[in-house]
Amino acid sequence: MKLYESQELKIYNSLSGEKELFKPIIKGHVGMYVCGPTVYNNVHLGNCRTFISFDLVYRYLKHLGYKVRYVRNITDAGHLENDAEEGEDRIAKKARLEELEPMEIVQKYTVDFHDILRLFNNYAPSIEPTATGHIVEQIEAIKTIIDRGLAYVVNGNVYFDVIKYNKENHYGILSGRKIEELIANTRTLTGQSEKKNPQDFALWKKAEPQHIMRWPSPWGIGFPGWHLECTVMSSKYLGDSFDIHGGGMDLKFPHHECEIAQGKAVSGKDPVNYWMHANMLTLNGKKMAKSTGNNILPRELFTGENKNLSKAYAPSVARFFMLQANYRSVLDFSDEALQAAEKAYIKLLEAIQSIEYLETSSSSSIEVSKWKANCYNAMNDDFNSPVLIAHLFEAVKFINNVKAEKAQITESDKQLLQKTMKDFTFDVLGLKPLKNLKDQKVGNSTKHINGLVEILIELRNKARADKDFKTADLIRDQLLTENIELKDTKDGTVFKMTN
């Protein structure tokens, strides 16, 4: 019997605005799609929170015994500035500014994205398709939508006919918007006059001569609209209808709304059963923005090199902090909150490590099986990680009481407690064991540690000399997870212990 057969998981469905009992289309199997990054810049913490939230979902579904196919795309073309219908492609613009080829930009920031999520201990998705790798499929989807009378061609551009679609469907079903209100609130913008309706969105855009990223199509040289790639890639790898679609709250409209319309226009089916949206991240009570300086990049968080931070924080500490809030809640980052999270994190991991050495008795002071059920109840309530963490700290208090001989535990309950704590802390929450903290004493002398770091620095220098920058960056990043920061100077590479 699989664990999911004894658990009743409820998911907050953005489509209904309610928590619904989760029933996958195929028993024992889950298809999940999450909108990935547009790789034109370093991934920011807000993005990281979204991907950590869905890593939690992925981990828990796997823990329950589901076979999960997790698809997360890479947007490497078609995403215009300000999510608009006109303007420059974000990647092409970055390529022009950095004087690189667009695919060099894509590679550079895709590597950064993967490196950062690896530091946060995220699982890799099952499939990670790219927009440029599915141009043919996007063109075929457009042909189908045109054939069904729900798109039209104007001057090499193809637009989705929202008004015509809405006659038999509800455009706005996810965001709760009504087409009449959208029409009333729309102002005619320059460059949109060729559309039948201002609400119509691009499926294919004609490439101007200066546009770097361009492909041939039946409608001329151009590039796909941003919304289309997710419809095509999700249906290709998960089917016309699948279980879960996730992303940031900011994608609900128009991106996900357009996905629903496109999916239904192509297949005639509702594409997704459960829509999930992660909320935003703020810093010191304000929106994160580079322009105001109220911003932290992940690597700045790990090194402490940011005016908003008093010190460096390990990636697992930041992950633990993020999971202390429900994924649907706004979360405010601050130095004080991170310090508190770090103390709690160490306290939790120290308690887990000490379970093995607890003295056992003939009876237990708490019902460990009931406590375990409460942990599952928390996660079954729309992946409620803060409530789960609260239950874990109930166990921490109990463990410390047993150590102080103020409580008792049987051998069987001790084994159950240890397994459950490890399952939820490491497998589900995705935190790292205490041995990864710099202040854990493992019997090695400082001299021995210094010698090992010097060997790794030599290996990194060799990798850099061989132009194997991926390996060089990996060594640097892995040392950073151990709170060892490397700094390249004119006299060579030096290191220091952070935090």
Coordinates of C-alpha atoms in Angstrom, one line a residue:
M1 CA 0.0 0.0 0.0
K2 CA 1.4 3.4 -1.0
L3 CA 1.4 6.2 1.5
Y4 CA -0.8 8.4 -0.6
E5 CA -3.6 5.9 -0.3
S6 CA -3.8 6.6 3.5
Q7 CA -3.5 10.4 3.2
E8 CA -6.1 13.0 2.1
L9 CA -4.1 15.8 0.4
K10 CA -6.0 19.0 -0.2
I11 CA -4.6 21.7 -2.6
Y12 CA -5.8 25.3 -2.8
N13 CA -7.0 25.6 -6.4
S14 CA -6.7 29.1 -7.8
L15 CA -9.3 28.2 -10.3
S16 CA -12.0 27.6 -7.7
G17 CA -10.6 29.7 -4.9
E18 CA -11.0 26.7 -2.5
K19 CA -9.0 23.8 -1.1
E20 CA -9.9 20.7 -3.0
L21 CA -9.2 17.0 -2.4
F22 CA -6.4 16.0 -4.7
K23 CA -7.3 13.3 -7.1
P24 CA -4.7 12.7 -9.9
I25 CA -6.0 11.9 -13.4
I26 CA -4.1 8.6 -13.4
K27 CA -3.9 6.8 -10.0
G28 CA -0.5 6.9 -8.5
H29 CA 0.9 9.3 -11.2
V30 CA 1.1 13.1 -11.0
G31 CA 1.9 15.5 -13.9
M32 CA 3.1 18.9 -12.7
Y33 CA 4.2 21.9 -14.8
V34 CA 5.8 25.0 -13.3
C35 CA 6.7 28.1 -15.3
G36 CA 10.4 28.5 -15.3
P37 CA 12.7 31.5 -15.6
T38 CA 13.3 33.8 -18.5
V39 CA 17.1 33.5 -18.6
Y40 CA 18.3 37.0 -19.3
N41 CA 19.6 37.9 -15.9
N42 CA 20.7 36.4 -12.5
V43 CA 17.8 34.6 -10.8
H44 CA 16.5 36.8 -8.0
L45 CA 15.2 35.7 -4.5
G46 CA 11.6 36.1 -5.5
N47 CA 12.0 33.6 -8.2
C48 CA 13.9 31.3 -5.8
R49 CA 11.0 31.4 -3.4
T50 CA 8.6 30.2 -6.1
F51 CA 10.9 27.4 -7.1
I52 CA 11.6 26.3 -3.5
S53 CA 7.8 26.3 -2.9
F54 CA 7.2 23.9 -5.8
D55 CA 10.2 21.9 -4.8
L56 CA 8.4 21.3 -1.5
V57 CA 5.3 20.2 -3.5
Y58 CA 7.4 17.9 -5.6
R59 CA 9.2 16.4 -2.6
Y60 CA 6.0 15.8 -0.7
L61 CA 4.2 14.1 -3.6
K62 CA 7.3 11.9 -4.1
H63 CA 7.3 11.2 -0.3
L64 CA 3.7 10.0 -0.5
G65 CA 4.7 7.5 -3.2
Y66 CA 3.4 9.2 -6.3
K67 CA 5.4 8.8 -9.5
V68 CA 5.8 12.5 -10.5
R69 CA 6.7 13.9 -13.8
Y70 CA 7.8 17.4 -13.0
V71 CA 8.2 19.7 -16.1
R72 CA 9.7 23.2 -15.7
N73 CA 10.5 25.2 -18.8
I74 CA 13.3 27.6 -19.7
T75 CA 12.1 30.7 -21.6
D76 CA 14.9 31.5 -24.0
A77 CA 12.9 33.5 -26.6
G78 CA 9.7 35.4 -27.1
H79 CA 9.4 37.2 -23.7
L80 CA 9.2 40.9 -24.5
E81 CA 10.0 43.7 -22.1
N82 CA 7.3 44.5 -19.5
D83 CA 5.4 41.3 -20.5
A84 CA 4.0 43.5 -23.4
E85 CA 2.9 42.7 -26.9
E86 CA 5.4 45.2 -28.4
G87 CA 9.1 46.0 -27.6
E88 CA 12.4 44.2 -27.5
D89 CA 13.0 40.6 -26.5
R90 CA 14.5 40.5 -23.0
I91 CA 17.2 38.1 -24.0
A92 CA 18.0 39.9 -27.3
K93 CA 18.3 43.2 -25.4
K94 CA 20.6 41.7 -22.8
A95 CA 22.7 40.2 -25.6
R96 CA 23.0 43.7 -27.3
L97 CA 24.0 45.3 -24.0
E98 CA 26.6 42.7 -23.1
E99 CA 27.8 42.3 -26.7
L100 CA 27.1 38.6 -26.8
E101 CA 25.1 36.2 -28.9
P102 CA 21.6 35.6 -27.5
M103 CA 22.4 31.9 -26.8
E104 CA 25.5 32.9 -24.9
I105 CA 23.2 35.0 -22.6
V106 CA 20.8 32.0 -22.3
Q107 CA 23.7 29.6 -21.4
K108 CA 25.2 32.1 -18.9
Y109 CA 22.0 32.7 -17.0
T110 CA 20.7 29.1 -17.2
V111 CA 23.9 27.9 -15.6
D112 CA 23.5 30.6 -12.9
F113 CA 19.9 29.5 -12.3
H114 CA 20.8 25.8 -12.0
D115 CA 23.8 26.6 -9.7
I116 CA 21.6 28.7 -7.3
L117 CA 18.8 26.1 -7.1
R118 CA 21.4 23.4 -6.4
L119 CA 22.7 25.5 -3.5
F120 CA 19.2 25.7 -2.2
N121 CA 19.0 21.9 -2.4
N122 CA 16.2 21.9 -5.0
Y123 CA 15.6 18.7 -6.9
A124 CA 16.0 19.0 -10.6
P125 CA 12.8 18.6 -12.6
S126 CA 12.0 15.5 -14.6
I127 CA 12.1 17.4 -17.9
E128 CA 13.4 21.0 -18.5
P129 CA 12.4 22.0 -22.1
T130 CA 13.2 25.3 -23.8
A131 CA 11.1 27.6 -25.9
T132 CA 13.6 27.6 -28.8
G133 CA 13.6 23.8 -28.8
H134 CA 9.9 23.7 -29.5
I135 CA 9.4 26.2 -32.3
V136 CA 8.0 23.5 -34.6
E137 CA 5.4 22.4 -32.1
Q138 CA 4.4 26.1 -31.4
I139 CA 3.9 26.7 -35.1
E140 CA 1.7 23.5 -35.4
A141 CA -0.4 24.7 -32.4
I142 CA -0.9 28.1 -34.1
K143 CA -2.1 26.4 -37.3
T144 CA -4.6 24.4 -35.2
I145 CA -5.9 27.5 -33.5
I146 CA -6.3 29.3 -36.9
D147 CA -8.1 26.3 -38.4
R148 CA -10.6 26.4 -35.5
G149 CA -11.3 30.1 -36.2
L150 CA -9.9 31.4 -32.9
A151 CA -6.8 33.2 -34.4
Y152 CA -6.2 35.5 -37.3
V153 CA -3.2 36.7 -39.3
V154 CA -2.3 40.4 -39.9
N155 CA 0.9 41.6 -41.5
G156 CA 2.9 38.5 -40.5
N157 CA 1.5 38.5 -37.0
V158 CA -0.9 36.0 -35.6
Y159 CA -3.3 37.0 -32.8
F160 CA -5.6 35.0 -30.6
D161 CA -9.2 36.2 -30.9
V162 CA -10.2 36.6 -27.3
I163 CA -13.8 37.9 -28.0
K164 CA -14.6 35.0 -30.3
Y165 CA -13.1 32.5 -27.8
N166 CA -15.2 34.0 -25.0
K167 CA -18.5 33.4 -26.9
E168 CA -18.3 29.7 -25.9
N169 CA -15.7 29.8 -23.1
H170 CA -14.8 32.1 -20.2
Y171 CA -11.7 34.1 -20.8
G172 CA -10.9 35.2 -17.2
I173 CA -12.0 32.0 -15.5
L174 CA -8.7 31.8 -13.5
S175 CA -8.2 35.5 -12.6
G176 CA -11.9 36.1 -12.0
R177 CA -12.0 38.9 -14.6
K178 CA -14.9 39.5 -16.9
I179 CA -14.4 40.3 -20.6
E180 CA -16.8 43.3 -20.3
E181 CA -14.6 44.8 -17.6
L182 CA -11.4 44.1 -19.6
I183 CA -12.9 45.9 -22.6
A184 CA -14.1 48.8 -20.5
N185 CA -10.7 49.2 -18.9
T186 CA -8.6 48.9 -22.1
R187 CA -7.1 52.0 -23.7
T188 CA -6.0 51.8 -27.3
L189 CA -2.2 51.7 -27.4
T190 CA 0.1 52.6 -30.3
G191 CA 1.0 49.5 -32.4
Q192 CA -2.2 47.6 -31.4
S193 CA -4.5 49.0 -34.1
E194 CA -4.0 45.9 -36.3
K195 CA -5.7 43.7 -33.7
K196 CA -9.4 43.1 -33.9
N197 CA -9.7 43.7 -30.1
P198 CA -7.2 45.2 -27.7
Q199 CA -7.5 42.1 -25.5
D200 CA -6.2 39.8 -28.2
F201 CA -2.7 38.5 -27.6
A202 CA 0.1 37.4 -29.9
L203 CA 0.7 33.8 -30.9
W204 CA 3.3 34.7 -33.4
K205 CA 5.1 38.1 -33.9
K206 CA 6.7 39.3 -37.2
A207 CA 10.4 39.9 -36.7
E208 CA 11.6 43.4 -37.6
P209 CA 15.0 43.5 -39.4
Q210 CA 16.8 44.4 -36.2
H211 CA 15.3 41.5 -34.3
I212 CA 18.1 39.0 -33.6
M213 CA 16.0 35.9 -32.7
R214 CA 13.9 34.8 -35.7
W215 CA 12.5 31.7 -37.3
P216 CA 10.7 30.9 -40.6
S217 CA 6.9 30.2 -40.4
P218 CA 3.9 30.0 -42.7
W219 CA 3.3 33.7 -41.8
G220 CA 6.8 34.9 -42.4
I221 CA 10.0 35.3 -40.4
G222 CA 9.2 35.9 -36.7
F223 CA 9.1 34.4 -33.2
P224 CA 6.5 32.9 -31.0
G225 CA 4.4 34.7 -28.4
W226 CA 5.5 34.3 -24.8
H227 CA 2.3 32.6 -23.6
L228 CA 2.4 29.9 -26.3
E229 CA 5.5 28.0 -25.2
C230 CA 4.0 26.8 -21.9
T231 CA 0.9 25.5 -23.6
V232 CA 2.9 23.6 -26.1
M233 CA 5.5 22.1 -23.8
S234 CA 3.1 21.2 -21.0
S235 CA 0.8 19.4 -23.4
K236 CA 3.6 17.6 -25.1
Y237 CA 5.1 16.1 -22.0
L238 CA 2.0 15.9 -19.7
G239 CA -0.9 15.5 -22.1
D240 CA -3.8 17.8 -23.1
S241 CA -5.1 17.7 -19.5
F242 CA -2.8 17.2 -16.5
D243 CA -2.9 17.6 -12.7
I244 CA -1.0 20.6 -11.4
H245 CA 0.3 23.8 -13.0
G246 CA 2.3 26.2 -10.8
G247 CA 4.0 29.6 -11.0
G248 CA 4.2 32.9 -9.3
M249 CA 1.1 35.0 -8.4
D250 CA 2.2 37.6 -11.0
L251 CA 1.7 35.0 -13.8
K252 CA -2.0 34.4 -13.1
F253 CA -3.0 37.1 -15.5
P254 CA -2.5 37.3 -18.4
H255 CA 0.1 34.5 -18.8
H256 CA -1.9 31.6 -17.2
E257 CA -5.2 32.9 -18.4
C258 CA -3.8 32.8 -22.0
E259 CA -2.5 29.3 -21.4
I260 CA -6.0 28.1 -20.5
A261 CA -7.5 29.7 -23.6
Q262 CA -4.8 28.4 -25.9
G263 CA -4.9 24.9 -24.4
K264 CA -8.7 24.7 -24.8
A265 CA -8.5 26.1 -28.3
V266 CA -6.0 23.4 -29.4
S267 CA -7.5 20.3 -27.7
G268 CA -11.0 21.3 -26.7
K269 CA -10.2 20.2 -23.1
D270 CA -9.5 22.1 -19.9
P271 CA -5.7 21.8 -19.7
V272 CA -5.2 21.8 -15.9
N273 CA -7.1 20.5 -12.9
Y274 CA -5.3 22.3 -10.1
W275 CA -3.7 25.8 -10.5
M276 CA -1.3 26.8 -7.8
H277 CA 0.3 30.2 -7.3
A278 CA 3.2 31.2 -5.0
N279 CA 3.1 34.7 -3.5
M280 CA 5.8 37.4 -3.6
L281 CA 8.8 38.2 -1.5
T282 CA 9.4 41.6 0.0
L283 CA 12.5 43.1 1.7
N284 CA 12.2 45.1 4.9
G285 CA 8.5 45.5 4.2
K286 CA 9.0 46.9 0.7
K287 CA 8.9 45.5 -2.8
M288 CA 12.3 44.3 -4.0
A289 CA 13.7 46.5 -6.7
K290 CA 17.2 47.0 -8.1
S291 CA 16.5 50.7 -8.8
T292 CA 16.0 51.5 -5.1
G293 CA 18.7 49.3 -3.7
N294 CA 16.1 47.3 -1.8
N295 CA 17.2 44.1 -3.3
I296 CA 19.3 41.0 -2.5
L297 CA 20.7 38.5 -5.0
P298 CA 21.1 34.9 -3.8
R299 CA 24.9 35.0 -4.0
E300 CA 24.9 38.2 -1.9
L301 CA 22.8 36.4 0.7
F302 CA 25.4 33.6 0.8
T303 CA 28.4 36.0 1.1
G304 CA 26.8 38.7 3.2
E305 CA 28.0 41.4 0.7
N306 CA 24.8 43.5 0.7
K307 CA 24.0 46.6 2.7
N308 CA 20.8 45.0 3.9
L309 CA 22.7 42.1 5.6
S310 CA 24.9 42.1 8.7
K311 CA 26.4 38.7 7.8
A312 CA 26.3 35.8 5.4
Y313 CA 23.7 33.1 5.6
A314 CA 23.9 29.5 4.4
P315 CA 21.5 28.5 1.6
S316 CA 19.7 26.0 3.9
V317 CA 19.1 28.7 6.4
A318 CA 17.5 30.9 3.7
R319 CA 15.4 27.9 2.5
F320 CA 14.3 27.2 6.1
F321 CA 13.3 30.8 6.5
M322 CA 11.2 30.7 3.3
L323 CA 9.4 27.6 4.4
Q324 CA 8.4 29.2 7.7
A325 CA 5.6 30.9 5.7
N326 CA 2.9 29.3 3.6
Y327 CA 3.7 29.5 -0.1
R328 CA 0.5 31.5 -0.7
S329 CA 1.5 34.2 1.8
V330 CA 3.6 37.3 1.2
L331 CA 6.9 36.8 2.9
D332 CA 9.1 39.6 4.1
F333 CA 12.9 39.2 4.1
S334 CA 15.0 41.0 6.8
D335 CA 18.3 40.5 8.5
E336 CA 16.6 40.1 11.9
A337 CA 14.3 37.4 10.6
L338 CA 17.2 35.5 9.0
Q339 CA 19.1 35.6 12.2
A340 CA 16.2 34.2 14.1
A341 CA 15.7 31.5 11.4
E342 CA 19.4 30.5 11.7
K343 CA 19.1 30.0 15.4
A344 CA 15.9 27.9 15.0
Y345 CA 17.5 25.9 12.2
I346 CA 20.5 25.0 14.2
K347 CA 18.3 24.1 17.2
L348 CA 16.2 21.8 15.1
L349 CA 19.1 20.0 13.5
E350 CA 20.9 19.6 16.8
A351 CA 17.8 18.0 18.3
I352 CA 17.5 15.6 15.4
Q353 CA 21.2 14.6 15.8
S354 CA 20.7 14.0 19.6
I355 CA 17.8 11.6 19.2
E356 CA 20.2 8.7 18.6
Y357 CA 21.7 9.2 22.1
L358 CA 18.4 9.5 24.1
E359 CA 18.0 7.1 27.0
T360 CA 14.9 4.9 26.6
S361 CA 12.3 3.9 29.1
S362 CA 9.4 1.5 29.4
S363 CA 6.8 4.2 28.6
S364 CA 6.6 7.4 26.5
S365 CA 5.5 10.8 27.8
I366 CA 3.9 11.7 24.4
E367 CA 2.0 9.8 21.7
V368 CA 4.6 9.8 18.9
S369 CA 2.2 8.2 16.5
K370 CA -0.3 11.0 17.1
W371 CA 2.4 13.6 16.6
K372 CA 3.4 12.0 13.4
A373 CA -0.2 12.1 12.1
N374 CA -0.2 15.8 12.9
C375 CA 2.8 16.3 10.7
Y376 CA 1.1 14.7 7.8
N377 CA -2.1 16.6 8.5
A378 CA -0.1 19.9 8.2
M379 CA 1.3 18.9 4.8
N380 CA -2.0 17.5 3.6
D381 CA -3.5 20.9 4.3
D382 CA -2.2 22.6 1.1
F383 CA 1.5 21.9 1.9
N384 CA 1.3 23.9 5.1
S385 CA 5.1 24.0 5.9
P386 CA 4.9 26.6 8.8
V387 CA 2.5 24.3 10.7
L388 CA 4.7 21.3 10.0
I389 CA 7.7 23.2 11.3
A390 CA 5.7 24.1 14.4
H391 CA 5.1 20.4 15.0
L392 CA 8.8 19.6 14.5
F393 CA 9.6 22.1 17.2
E394 CA 7.1 20.4 19.5
A395 CA 9.3 17.4 19.1
V396 CA 12.4 19.5 19.7
K397 CA 11.0 20.5 23.1
F398 CA 10.1 16.9 23.9
I399 CA 13.6 15.7 22.9
N400 CA 15.3 18.3 25.1
N401 CA 13.0 17.2 28.0
V402 CA 14.0 13.6 27.6
K403 CA 17.7 14.7 27.6
A404 CA 17.0 16.6 30.8
E405 CA 15.2 13.6 32.3
K406 CA 11.9 15.5 32.4
A407 CA 10.2 13.1 29.9
Q408 CA 10.5 9.5 28.8
I409 CA 10.4 7.6 25.5
T410 CA 10.3 4.0 24.6
E411 CA 12.8 2.4 22.2
S412 CA 10.1 1.9 19.5
D413 CA 8.9 5.5 19.8
K414 CA 12.4 6.7 19.7
Q415 CA 12.9 5.0 16.3
L416 CA 9.6 6.3 15.0
L417 CA 10.5 9.8 16.2
Q418 CA 13.9 9.7 14.6
K419 CA 12.6 8.5 11.2
T420 CA 9.7 10.9 11.1
M421 CA 11.9 13.9 12.0
K422 CA 14.4 13.0 9.3
D423 CA 11.7 12.3 6.7
F424 CA 10.1 15.7 7.1
T425 CA 13.2 17.8 7.8
F426 CA 15.5 16.4 5.1
D427 CA 13.3 14.6 2.5
V428 CA 10.2 16.9 2.5
L429 CA 11.5 20.3 3.6
G430 CA 14.8 19.7 1.8
L431 CA 17.0 21.0 4.5
K432 CA 20.6 19.7 4.9
P433 CA 21.9 17.8 8.0
L434 CA 23.9 19.5 10.7
K435 CA 27.2 18.2 9.3
N436 CA 26.9 20.9 6.6
L437 CA 27.0 23.7 9.1
K438 CA 30.4 25.4 9.6
D439 CA 30.1 25.4 13.4
Q440 CA 29.6 21.7 13.8
K441 CA 32.7 20.1 15.4
V442 CA 33.6 16.9 13.5
G443 CA 37.0 16.3 15.1
N444 CA 39.1 17.9 12.3
S445 CA 41.7 20.4 13.3
T446 CA 41.8 23.9 11.7
K447 CA 45.1 23.0 10.1
H448 CA 43.5 19.9 8.4
I449 CA 40.5 22.0 7.2
N450 CA 42.8 24.7 5.8
G451 CA 44.8 22.0 4.0
L452 CA 41.7 20.5 2.3
V453 CA 40.5 24.0 1.2
E454 CA 44.0 24.7 -0.3
I455 CA 43.7 21.4 -2.3
L456 CA 40.3 22.5 -3.6
I457 CA 41.6 25.9 -4.5
E458 CA 44.4 24.2 -6.6
L459 CA 41.8 22.1 -8.3
R460 CA 39.7 25.2 -9.1
N461 CA 42.7 27.1 -10.4
K462 CA 43.5 24.1 -12.7
A463 CA 39.9 24.0 -13.9
R464 CA 40.0 27.8 -14.7
A465 CA 43.3 27.4 -16.5
D466 CA 41.7 24.6 -18.6
K467 CA 38.7 27.0 -19.2
D468 CA 36.5 24.5 -17.4
F469 CA 34.5 27.3 -15.7
K470 CA 31.6 25.1 -14.8
T471 CA 33.8 22.9 -12.5
A472 CA 35.5 26.0 -11.1
D473 CA 32.2 27.6 -10.2
L474 CA 30.9 24.4 -8.7
I475 CA 34.0 24.1 -6.4
R476 CA 33.4 27.8 -5.3
D477 CA 29.7 27.3 -4.8
Q478 CA 30.1 24.0 -2.9
L479 CA 32.6 25.6 -0.5
L480 CA 30.2 28.5 -0.1
T481 CA 27.5 26.0 1.2
E482 CA 30.1 25.2 3.9
N483 CA 30.4 28.9 4.7
I484 CA 33.9 29.0 3.1
E485 CA 34.2 32.0 0.8
L486 CA 36.8 32.2 -1.9
K487 CA 38.2 35.6 -3.1
D488 CA 40.4 36.0 -6.2
T489 CA 43.1 38.6 -5.7
K490 CA 46.1 39.7 -7.8
D491 CA 48.2 37.6 -5.5
G492 CA 46.1 34.5 -5.9
T493 CA 43.0 33.0 -4.3
V494 CA 42.4 33.4 -0.6
F495 CA 39.5 32.1 1.6
K496 CA 37.7 33.0 4.7
M497 CA 35.1 31.5 6.9
T498 CA 31.9 33.5 6.7
N499 CA 29.3 33.9 9.4

